[in-house]
PDB file of C-alpha atoms and ligand atoms in Angstrom:
ATOM      1  CA  MET A   1     -17.420 -27.289  31.839  1.00  0.00           C
ATOM      2  CA  ALA A   2     -19.994 -28.652  29.526  1.00  0.00           C
ATOM      3  CA  LEU A   3     -22.039 -25.457  31.223  1.00  0.00           C
ATOM      4  CA  TRP A   4     -18.852 -23.001  30.769  1.00  0.00           C
ATOM      5  CA  CYS A   5     -18.081 -24.338  26.870  1.00  0.00           C
ATOM      6  CA  ALA A   6     -21.874 -23.846  25.958  1.00  0.00           C
ATOM      7  CA  LEU A   7     -21.971 -20.429  27.500  1.00  0.00           C
ATOM      8  CA  LEU A   8     -18.928 -19.864  25.656  1.00  0.00           C
ATOM      9  CA  GLY A   9     -19.805 -21.237  22.272  1.00  0.00           C
ATOM     10  CA  LEU A  10     -23.082 -18.712  22.478  1.00  0.00           C
ATOM     11  CA  LEU A  11     -21.233 -15.709  23.530  1.00  0.00           C
ATOM     12  CA  GLY A  12     -19.027 -16.619  20.498  1.00  0.00           C
ATOM     13  CA  LEU A  13     -22.497 -17.184  18.258  1.00  0.00           C
ATOM     14  CA  LEU A  14     -23.160 -13.395  20.257  1.00  0.00           C
ATOM     15  CA  VAL A  15     -20.735 -11.727  18.852  1.00  0.00           C
ATOM     16  CA  THR A  16     -20.291 -12.719  15.794  1.00  0.00           C
ATOM     17  CA  ASP A  17     -24.256 -12.147  14.759  1.00  0.00           C
ATOM     18  CA  GLN A  18     -23.552  -8.615  16.748  1.00  0.00           C
ATOM     19  CA  ALA A  19     -20.588  -7.742  14.162  1.00  0.00           C
ATOM     20  CA  ASN A  20     -22.464  -8.741  11.257  1.00  0.00           C
ATOM     21  CA  GLY A  21     -25.871  -7.853  12.084  1.00  0.00           C
ATOM     22  CA  SER A  22     -25.211  -4.130  10.481  1.00  0.00           C
ATOM     23  CA  VAL A  23     -24.045  -5.081   7.386  1.00  0.00           C
ATOM     24  CA  LEU A  24     -26.690  -8.055   7.102  1.00  0.00           C
ATOM     25  CA  ASP A  25     -30.182  -5.203   7.151  1.00  0.00           C
ATOM     26  CA  MET A  26     -28.698  -1.943   5.726  1.00  0.00           C
ATOM     27  CA  CYS A  27     -29.323   0.895   3.002  1.00  0.00           C
ATOM     28  CA  MET A  28     -26.429   2.347   1.950  1.00  0.00           C
ATOM     29  CA  ASP A  29     -25.862   5.761   1.551  1.00  0.00           C
ATOM     30  CA  ALA A  30     -26.453   7.106  -1.686  1.00  0.00           C
ATOM     31  CA  LYS A  31     -28.427   9.494  -3.794  1.00  0.00           C
ATOM     32  CA  HIS A  32     -32.452   8.195  -2.653  1.00  0.00           C
ATOM     33  CA  HIS A  33     -31.837   5.455  -0.067  1.00  0.00           C
ATOM     34  CA  LYS A  34     -33.580   5.560   3.063  1.00  0.00           C
ATOM     35  CA  THR A  35     -31.570   5.548   6.049  1.00  0.00           C
ATOM     36  CA  LYS A  36     -32.463   2.498   7.510  1.00  0.00           C
ATOM     37  CA  PRO A  37     -34.797  -0.858   6.123  1.00  0.00           C
ATOM     38  CA  GLY A  38     -38.993  -0.686   6.777  1.00  0.00           C
ATOM     39  CA  PRO A  39     -41.934  -1.581   5.303  1.00  0.00           C
ATOM     40  CA  GLU A  40     -43.305   0.058   2.696  1.00  0.00           C
ATOM     41  CA  ASP A  41     -46.705  -0.644   1.403  1.00  0.00           C
ATOM     42  CA  SER A  42     -47.254   1.132  -1.648  1.00  0.00           C
ATOM     43  CA  LEU A  43     -43.951   0.293  -3.515  1.00  0.00           C
ATOM     44  CA  HIS A  44     -45.136   0.154  -7.636  1.00  0.00           C
ATOM     45  CA  GLY A  45     -44.551  -2.741  -9.501  1.00  0.00           C
ATOM     46  CA  GLN A  46     -41.654  -4.228 -10.159  1.00  0.00           C
ATOM     47  CA  CYS A  47     -40.239  -3.369  -6.968  1.00  0.00           C
ATOM     48  CA  HIS A  48     -43.126  -4.489  -5.008  1.00  0.00           C
ATOM     49  CA  LEU A  49     -41.358  -7.632  -4.050  1.00  0.00           C
ATOM     50  CA  TRP A  50     -39.627  -5.479  -1.245  1.00  0.00           C
ATOM     51  CA  LYS A  51     -43.190  -4.210   0.391  1.00  0.00           C
ATOM     52  CA  ASN A  52     -42.168  -5.262   3.642  1.00  0.00           C
ATOM     53  CA  HIS A  53     -38.636  -4.260   4.287  1.00  0.00           C
ATOM     54  CA  ALA A  54     -37.460  -1.618   1.498  1.00  0.00           C
ATOM     55  CA  CYS A  55     -34.712   0.686   1.196  1.00  0.00           C
ATOM     56  CA  CYS A  56     -36.620   2.604  -0.857  1.00  0.00           C
ATOM     57  CA  THR A  57     -39.368   4.747  -0.877  1.00  0.00           C
ATOM     58  CA  ALA A  58     -43.191   4.564  -2.762  1.00  0.00           C
ATOM     59  CA  ASN A  59     -42.062   7.924  -4.569  1.00  0.00           C
ATOM     60  CA  THR A  60     -38.366   5.776  -5.890  1.00  0.00           C
ATOM     61  CA  SER A  61     -40.140   3.424  -7.088  1.00  0.00           C
ATOM     62  CA  GLN A  62     -42.230   5.024  -9.063  1.00  0.00           C
ATOM     63  CA  GLU A  63     -39.789   6.497 -10.647  1.00  0.00           C
ATOM     64  CA  ALA A  64     -37.499   3.593 -11.316  1.00  0.00           C
ATOM     65  CA  HIS A  65     -40.084   2.831 -13.975  1.00  0.00           C
ATOM     66  CA  LYS A  66     -40.053   5.629 -15.634  1.00  0.00           C
ATOM     67  CA  ASP A  67     -37.538   6.882 -18.667  1.00  0.00           C
ATOM     68  CA  GLU A  68     -35.489  10.040 -18.059  1.00  0.00           C
ATOM     69  CA  SER A  69     -37.052   9.851 -14.281  1.00  0.00           C
ATOM     70  CA  TYR A  70     -36.085  12.092 -11.062  1.00  0.00           C
ATOM     71  CA  LEU A  71     -33.822   9.769  -9.963  1.00  0.00           C
ATOM     72  CA  TYR A  72     -30.961  10.213 -12.151  1.00  0.00           C
ATOM     73  CA  GLY A  73     -32.336  11.952 -15.408  1.00  0.00           C
ATOM     74  CA  PHE A  74     -31.395   8.630 -17.552  1.00  0.00           C
ATOM     75  CA  ASN A  75     -31.719   7.833 -21.090  1.00  0.00           C
ATOM     76  CA  TRP A  76     -32.374   4.353 -21.448  1.00  0.00           C
ATOM     77  CA  ASN A  77     -33.296   5.183 -25.603  1.00  0.00           C
ATOM     78  CA  HIS A  78     -30.345   6.503 -26.098  1.00  0.00           C
ATOM     79  CA  CYS A  79     -30.173   4.507 -29.546  1.00  0.00           C
ATOM     80  CA  GLY A  80     -33.564   4.268 -30.282  1.00  0.00           C
ATOM     81  CA  ALA A  81     -36.627   3.053 -27.732  1.00  0.00           C
ATOM     82  CA  MET A  82     -35.645   0.665 -25.885  1.00  0.00           C
ATOM     83  CA  PRO A  83     -37.926  -2.735 -26.378  1.00  0.00           C
ATOM     84  CA  GLU A  84     -39.882  -3.243 -22.553  1.00  0.00           C
ATOM     85  CA  LYS A  85     -38.701  -7.316 -22.394  1.00  0.00           C
ATOM     86  CA  CYS A  86     -35.536  -5.298 -22.263  1.00  0.00           C
ATOM     87  CA  LYS A  87     -36.582  -2.370 -20.609  1.00  0.00           C
ATOM     88  CA  LYS A  88     -38.270  -4.812 -17.899  1.00  0.00           C
ATOM     89  CA  HIS A  89     -34.235  -5.543 -16.749  1.00  0.00           C
ATOM     90  CA  PHE A  90     -33.243  -2.346 -16.308  1.00  0.00           C
ATOM     91  CA  ILE A  91     -36.440  -1.402 -13.761  1.00  0.00           C
ATOM     92  CA  GLN A  92     -35.730  -4.485 -12.131  1.00  0.00           C
ATOM     93  CA  ASP A  93     -32.085  -3.508 -11.742  1.00  0.00           C
ATOM     94  CA  THR A  94     -32.958  -0.409 -10.182  1.00  0.00           C
ATOM     95  CA  CYS A  95     -35.118  -1.762  -7.894  1.00  0.00           C
ATOM     96  CA  LEU A  96     -32.611  -3.986  -6.706  1.00  0.00           C
ATOM     97  CA  TYR A  97     -30.222  -1.340  -6.448  1.00  0.00           C
ATOM     98  CA  GLU A  98     -32.878   0.953  -4.494  1.00  0.00           C
ATOM     99  CA  CYS A  99     -34.907  -1.287  -2.688  1.00  0.00           C
ATOM    100  CA  SER A 100     -32.737  -4.266  -1.398  1.00  0.00           C
ATOM    101  CA  PRO A 101     -31.548  -4.107   2.255  1.00  0.00           C
ATOM    102  CA  ASN A 102     -29.492  -7.249   1.629  1.00  0.00           C
ATOM    103  CA  LEU A 103     -26.601  -5.732  -0.361  1.00  0.00           C
ATOM    104  CA  GLY A 104     -24.432  -4.432   2.700  1.00  0.00           C
ATOM    105  CA  PRO A 105     -21.984  -7.318   2.229  1.00  0.00           C
ATOM    106  CA  TRP A 106     -20.797  -5.669  -1.419  1.00  0.00           C
ATOM    107  CA  ILE A 107     -21.130  -2.068  -0.283  1.00  0.00           C
ATOM    108  CA  ASP A 108     -17.931  -0.361  -0.592  1.00  0.00           C
ATOM    109  CA  THR A 109     -17.487   3.533  -0.393  1.00  0.00           C
ATOM    110  CA  VAL A 110     -16.661   5.812  -3.023  1.00  0.00           C
ATOM    111  CA  ASP A 111     -15.732   9.203  -3.881  1.00  0.00           C
ATOM    112  CA  SER A 112     -17.976  10.645  -5.852  1.00  0.00           C
ATOM    113  CA  SER A 113     -20.284  14.210  -6.158  1.00  0.00           C
ATOM    114  CA  TRP A 114     -23.414  12.240  -5.849  1.00  0.00           C
ATOM    115  CA  ARG A 115     -23.162   9.161  -3.371  1.00  0.00           C
ATOM    116  CA  LYS A 116     -20.748   7.664  -0.753  1.00  0.00           C
ATOM    117  CA  GLU A 117     -21.328   4.466  -1.128  1.00  0.00           C
ATOM    118  CA  ARG A 118     -21.700   2.031  -3.790  1.00  0.00           C
ATOM    119  CA  ILE A 119     -22.028  -1.830  -4.870  1.00  0.00           C
ATOM    120  CA  LEU A 120     -19.010  -3.600  -6.037  1.00  0.00           C
ATOM    121  CA  ASN A 121     -19.043  -7.380  -7.335  1.00  0.00           C
ATOM    122  CA  VAL A 122     -22.714  -8.028  -6.087  1.00  0.00           C
ATOM    123  CA  PRO A 123     -23.140 -12.411  -7.184  1.00  0.00           C
ATOM    124  CA  LEU A 124     -25.822 -12.231  -9.309  1.00  0.00           C
ATOM    125  CA  CYS A 125     -27.539 -15.759 -10.164  1.00  0.00           C
ATOM    126  CA  LYS A 126     -26.533 -17.221 -13.562  1.00  0.00           C
ATOM    127  CA  GLU A 127     -29.837 -17.162 -15.036  1.00  0.00           C
ATOM    128  CA  ASP A 128     -30.930 -13.306 -13.990  1.00  0.00           C
ATOM    129  CA  CYS A 129     -27.823 -12.444 -15.750  1.00  0.00           C
ATOM    130  CA  GLU A 130     -28.363 -14.779 -18.908  1.00  0.00           C
ATOM    131  CA  GLN A 131     -32.070 -13.641 -19.149  1.00  0.00           C
ATOM    132  CA  TRP A 132     -30.995  -9.883 -19.001  1.00  0.00           C
ATOM    133  CA  TRP A 133     -28.563 -10.657 -21.802  1.00  0.00           C
ATOM    134  CA  GLU A 134     -31.381 -12.726 -23.932  1.00  0.00           C
ATOM    135  CA  ASP A 135     -33.836 -10.219 -23.619  1.00  0.00           C
ATOM    136  CA  CYS A 136     -31.775  -7.114 -24.306  1.00  0.00           C
ATOM    137  CA  GLN A 137     -29.179  -8.330 -27.171  1.00  0.00           C
ATOM    138  CA  ASP A 138     -30.447  -7.171 -29.997  1.00  0.00           C
ATOM    139  CA  HIS A 139     -31.600  -3.906 -28.827  1.00  0.00           C
ATOM    140  CA  MET A 140     -28.478  -0.704 -29.553  1.00  0.00           C
ATOM    141  CA  THR A 141     -25.883   0.788 -27.776  1.00  0.00           C
ATOM    142  CA  CYS A 142     -23.045   2.899 -27.624  1.00  0.00           C
ATOM    143  CA  LYS A 143     -21.122   2.182 -24.761  1.00  0.00           C
ATOM    144  CA  GLU A 144     -20.118  -0.318 -22.466  1.00  0.00           C
ATOM    145  CA  ASN A 145     -19.895   1.529 -19.701  1.00  0.00           C
ATOM    146  CA  TRP A 146     -23.032   3.109 -18.475  1.00  0.00           C
ATOM    147  CA  HIS A 147     -22.004   5.437 -15.803  1.00  0.00           C
ATOM    148  CA  LYS A 148     -19.686   7.563 -17.413  1.00  0.00           C
ATOM    149  CA  GLY A 149     -18.037   9.130 -20.751  1.00  0.00           C
ATOM    150  CA  TRP A 150     -21.693  10.027 -21.595  1.00  0.00           C
ATOM    151  CA  ASN A 151     -22.419  13.800 -23.393  1.00  0.00           C
ATOM    152  CA  TRP A 152     -24.143  15.558 -20.852  1.00  0.00           C
ATOM    153  CA  THR A 153     -24.361  18.550 -22.232  1.00  0.00           C
ATOM    154  CA  THR A 154     -28.233  18.671 -23.019  1.00  0.00           C
ATOM    155  CA  VAL A 155     -30.407  17.382 -20.010  1.00  0.00           C
ATOM    156  CA  ILE A 156     -29.913  13.822 -21.050  1.00  0.00           C
ATOM    157  CA  ASN A 157     -27.209  11.670 -21.469  1.00  0.00           C
ATOM    158  CA  ARG A 158     -26.180  11.195 -25.549  1.00  0.00           C
ATOM    159  CA  CYS A 159     -23.576   8.937 -27.134  1.00  0.00           C
ATOM    160  CA  PRO A 160     -20.513  10.866 -26.897  1.00  0.00           C
ATOM    161  CA  ARG A 161     -19.226  11.529 -30.303  1.00  0.00           C
ATOM    162  CA  GLY A 162     -17.433   9.072 -32.107  1.00  0.00           C
ATOM    163  CA  ALA A 163     -19.276   6.411 -30.568  1.00  0.00           C
ATOM    164  CA  MET A 164     -21.426   4.272 -32.727  1.00  0.00           C
ATOM    165  CA  CYS A 165     -24.910   2.424 -31.871  1.00  0.00           C
ATOM    166  CA  GLN A 166     -24.827  -1.103 -32.195  1.00  0.00           C
ATOM    167  CA  LYS A 167     -26.237  -4.457 -31.343  1.00  0.00           C
ATOM    168  CA  MET A 168     -25.933  -4.973 -27.454  1.00  0.00           C
ATOM    169  CA  LYS A 169     -24.459  -8.777 -28.572  1.00  0.00           C
ATOM    170  CA  TYR A 170     -21.630  -6.717 -30.146  1.00  0.00           C
ATOM    171  CA  VAL A 171     -20.922  -4.536 -27.073  1.00  0.00           C
ATOM    172  CA  PHE A 172     -21.895  -7.194 -24.753  1.00  0.00           C
ATOM    173  CA  PRO A 173     -20.351 -10.567 -26.400  1.00  0.00           C
ATOM    174  CA  ARG A 174     -21.800 -12.906 -22.836  1.00  0.00           C
ATOM    175  CA  PRO A 175     -24.168 -12.192 -20.400  1.00  0.00           C
ATOM    176  CA  ALA A 176     -21.308 -11.327 -17.991  1.00  0.00           C
ATOM    177  CA  ASP A 177     -19.745  -8.883 -20.023  1.00  0.00           C
ATOM    178  CA  LEU A 178     -23.074  -7.200 -19.779  1.00  0.00           C
ATOM    179  CA  CYS A 179     -23.972  -7.943 -16.042  1.00  0.00           C
ATOM    180  CA  GLU A 180     -20.358  -6.716 -14.757  1.00  0.00           C
ATOM    181  CA  LYS A 181     -18.927  -3.812 -17.635  1.00  0.00           C
ATOM    182  CA  ILE A 182     -22.480  -1.973 -18.005  1.00  0.00           C
ATOM    183  CA  TRP A 183     -22.046  -0.502 -13.923  1.00  0.00           C
ATOM    184  CA  SER A 184     -18.543  -0.814 -13.380  1.00  0.00           C
ATOM    185  CA  ASN A 185     -18.378  -3.951 -11.519  1.00  0.00           C
ATOM    186  CA  SER A 186     -21.679  -3.412  -9.534  1.00  0.00           C
ATOM    187  CA  TYR A 187     -22.549  -6.898 -10.217  1.00  0.00           C
ATOM    188  CA  LYS A 188     -20.813 -10.340 -11.087  1.00  0.00           C
ATOM    189  CA  TYR A 189     -21.539 -12.973 -12.985  1.00  0.00           C
ATOM    190  CA  THR A 190     -21.483 -16.310 -11.061  1.00  0.00           C
ATOM    191  CA  LEU A 191     -22.766 -19.883 -12.196  1.00  0.00           C
ATOM    192  CA  HIS A 192     -24.673 -20.223  -9.090  1.00  0.00           C
ATOM    193  CA  HIS A 193     -28.415 -21.025  -9.693  1.00  0.00           C
ATOM    194  CA  ARG A 194     -31.337 -18.801  -8.107  1.00  0.00           C
ATOM    195  CA  GLY A 195     -32.779 -20.558  -5.370  1.00  0.00           C
ATOM    196  CA  SER A 196     -28.807 -22.055  -4.445  1.00  0.00           C
ATOM    197  CA  GLY A 197     -28.665 -19.797  -1.068  1.00  0.00           C
ATOM    198  CA  ARG A 198     -25.120 -18.395  -3.229  1.00  0.00           C
ATOM    199  CA  CYS A 199     -26.314 -15.337  -5.430  1.00  0.00           C
ATOM    200  CA  ILE A 200     -28.781 -12.520  -5.467  1.00  0.00           C
ATOM    201  CA  GLN A 201     -31.493 -12.609  -7.285  1.00  0.00           C
ATOM    202  CA  MET A 202     -32.566  -9.718  -8.949  1.00  0.00           C
ATOM    203  CA  TRP A 203     -36.266 -11.077  -9.799  1.00  0.00           C
ATOM    204  CA  PHE A 204     -37.818 -13.361  -6.818  1.00  0.00           C
ATOM    205  CA  ASP A 205     -41.309 -14.517  -5.738  1.00  0.00           C
ATOM    206  CA  PRO A 206     -41.789 -12.660  -2.649  1.00  0.00           C
ATOM    207  CA  VAL A 207     -44.715 -15.095  -1.853  1.00  0.00           C
ATOM    208  CA  GLN A 208     -41.897 -16.941  -0.820  1.00  0.00           C
ATOM    209  CA  GLY A 209     -39.756 -14.829   1.355  1.00  0.00           C
ATOM    210  CA  ASN A 210     -36.609 -12.716   0.463  1.00  0.00           C
ATOM    211  CA  PRO A 211     -34.109 -15.346  -0.815  1.00  0.00           C
ATOM    212  CA  ASN A 212     -31.708 -12.530  -0.539  1.00  0.00           C
ATOM    213  CA  VAL A 213     -31.631 -12.322   2.907  1.00  0.00           C
ATOM    214  CA  ALA A 214     -29.777 -15.613   3.324  1.00  0.00           C
ATOM    215  CA  VAL A 215     -27.154 -14.848   0.603  1.00  0.00           C
ATOM    216  CA  ALA A 216     -26.319 -11.916   2.551  1.00  0.00           C
ATOM    217  CA  ARG A 217     -26.204 -13.999   5.508  1.00  0.00           C
ATOM    218  CA  TYR A 218     -23.887 -16.362   3.907  1.00  0.00           C
ATOM    219  CA  TYR A 219     -21.631 -14.051   2.498  1.00  0.00           C
ATOM    220  CA  ALA A 220     -20.791 -11.799   5.166  1.00  0.00           C
ATOM    221  CA  ALA A 221     -20.328 -14.594   7.524  1.00  0.00           C
ATOM    222  CA  GLY A 222     -17.805 -16.386   4.913  1.00  0.00           C
ATOM    223  CA  ALA A 223     -15.617 -13.165   4.653  1.00  0.00           C
ATOM    224  CA  ALA A 224     -15.749 -11.472   8.429  1.00  0.00           C
ATOM    225  CA  THR A 225     -15.460 -14.489  10.247  1.00  0.00           C
ATOM    226  CA  ALA A 226     -14.159 -17.594   8.270  1.00  0.00           C
ATOM    227  CA  PRO A 227     -12.649 -19.564  11.438  1.00  0.00           C
ATOM    228  CA  LEU A 228     -15.527 -18.968  14.063  1.00  0.00           C
ATOM    229  CA  PRO A 229     -17.727 -21.982  12.873  1.00  0.00           C
ATOM    230  CA  TRP A 230     -14.805 -24.271  13.772  1.00  0.00           C
ATOM    231  CA  THR A 231     -14.297 -22.513  16.883  1.00  0.00           C
ATOM    232  CA  PHE A 232     -18.111 -22.698  17.785  1.00  0.00           C
ATOM    233  CA  LEU A 233     -18.181 -26.335  17.111  1.00  0.00           C
ATOM    234  CA  LEU A 234     -15.084 -27.397  19.040  1.00  0.00           C
ATOM    235  CA  LEU A 235     -16.226 -25.355  21.889  1.00  0.00           C
ATOM    236  CA  LEU A 236     -20.170 -26.432  21.363  1.00  0.00           C
ATOM    237  CA  SER A 237     -19.565 -30.723  20.625  1.00  0.00           C
ATOM    238  CA  PRO A 238     -18.652 -31.483  24.615  1.00  0.00           C
ATOM    239  CA  ALA A 239     -21.519 -29.300  26.272  1.00  0.00           C
ATOM    240  CA  PHE A 240     -23.816 -31.055  24.016  1.00  0.00           C
ATOM    241  CA  LEU A 241     -22.502 -34.751  24.774  1.00  0.00           C
ATOM    242  CA  SER A 242     -22.727 -33.800  28.173  1.00  0.00           C
ATOM    243  CA  LEU A 243     -26.171 -32.529  27.927  1.00  0.00           C
ATOM    244  CA  LEU A 244     -27.280 -35.437  25.924  1.00  0.00           C
TER     245      LEU A 244
HETATM  246  C1  NAG B 301     -41.050  12.135  -6.340  1.00  0.00           C
HETATM  247  O1  NAG B 301     -40.630  12.828  -5.953  1.00  0.00           O
HETATM  248  C2  NAG B 301     -39.493  14.018  -6.529  1.00  0.00           C
HETATM  249  C3  NAG B 301     -39.032  15.136  -5.957  1.00  0.00           C
HETATM  250  O2  NAG B 301     -39.851  15.634  -4.800  1.00  0.00           O
HETATM  251  C4  NAG B 301     -40.941  14.495  -7.805  1.00  0.00           C
HETATM  252  O3  NAG B 301     -40.285  15.730  -8.500  1.00  0.00           O
HETATM  253  C5  NAG B 301     -41.511  13.698  -7.907  1.00  0.00           C
HETATM  254  O4  NAG B 301     -42.668  14.352  -9.296  1.00  0.00           O
HETATM  255  C6  NAG B 301     -41.561  12.269  -7.382  1.00  0.00           C
HETATM  256  N1  NAG B 301     -42.466  11.521  -8.284  1.00  0.00           N
HETATM  257  C7  NAG B 301     -43.626  11.052  -7.763  1.00  0.00           C
HETATM  258  C8  NAG B 301     -44.195   9.737  -9.222  1.00  0.00           C
HETATM  259  O5  NAG B 301     -44.495  11.348  -7.583  1.00  0.00           O
HETATM  260  C1  NAG B 302     -22.272  16.739 -27.062  1.00  0.00           C
HETATM  261  O1  NAG B 302     -23.102  17.075 -27.814  1.00  0.00           O
HETATM  262  C2  NAG B 302     -23.368  18.510 -28.532  1.00  0.00           C
HETATM  263  C3  NAG B 302     -24.907  18.899 -28.479  1.00  0.00           C
HETATM  264  O2  NAG B 302     -25.011  17.918 -29.343  1.00  0.00           O
HETATM  265  C4  NAG B 302     -22.094  18.278 -29.555  1.00  0.00           C
HETATM  266  O3  NAG B 302     -22.019  19.505 -30.243  1.00  0.00           O
HETATM  267  C5  NAG B 302     -20.965  18.313 -29.131  1.00  0.00           C
HETATM  268  O4  NAG B 302     -19.795  17.890 -30.200  1.00  0.00           O
HETATM  269  C6  NAG B 302     -21.057  16.560 -28.353  1.00  0.00           C
HETATM  270  N1  NAG B 302     -19.815  16.298 -27.465  1.00  0.00           N
HETATM  271  C7  NAG B 302     -19.242  15.291 -27.393  1.00  0.00           C
HETATM  272  C8  NAG B 302     -17.783  15.150 -26.937  1.00  0.00           C
HETATM  273  O5  NAG B 302     -19.609  14.350 -27.697  1.00  0.00           O
END
């Protein structure tokens, strides 16, 4: 009986793992992502955090650091030159988006000419969002949503007629406004702290490993199989008791 229970429990665990396995380590189907994550020894600059296991190529990581890069031709300097202290957050945001294999739980399909999937409501750590806002608040922009509404009649995106350049702290009064609105809710501002295992970190120390692996696992388990841990515990406890 005990053995039977233990086997059932184990089976439950295996099924859970398989169901979640796919979203736990994957690359989205978008413009520049690899089909599967893997090692990339020469990831450039700020993207190097993901070099052990990445969805981006070395080329993508280099382009992520350029203005009007081959990636999206996006012009960061649409209201004057973006200062380095602000730009580094946009570079990191690009690295996370292009390189992270841990965004599976927040991948959503999208009807768009240039990608089949996007990220939606990725729970960003409070500090990462607030520092981004802090370092960019005095830089200017003319738009709240940077995904759409630009004037693309020339090669680069420009402010549409009538959109005034103003400091980002007026366009985005709170850090949450910046992180959530700029990319059409790709991120969700959270009150979770860096290191809590409950939010995705845009920045981390790769020497300690990638903290987002555990975060993806936490949210994948919560969403897909909420009742399972209970069943599992119930099945396992008599088994364990009889083994002791
Ligand atoms: C990346 O690849 C594209 C397309 O092949 C190329 O145009 C671009 O110059 C490459 N960038 C770098 C930094 O090698
Ligand atoms: C877009 O830019 C072009 C060239 O600068 C300009 O002639 C046109 O009026 C602009 N359109 C809008 C909607 O801003």
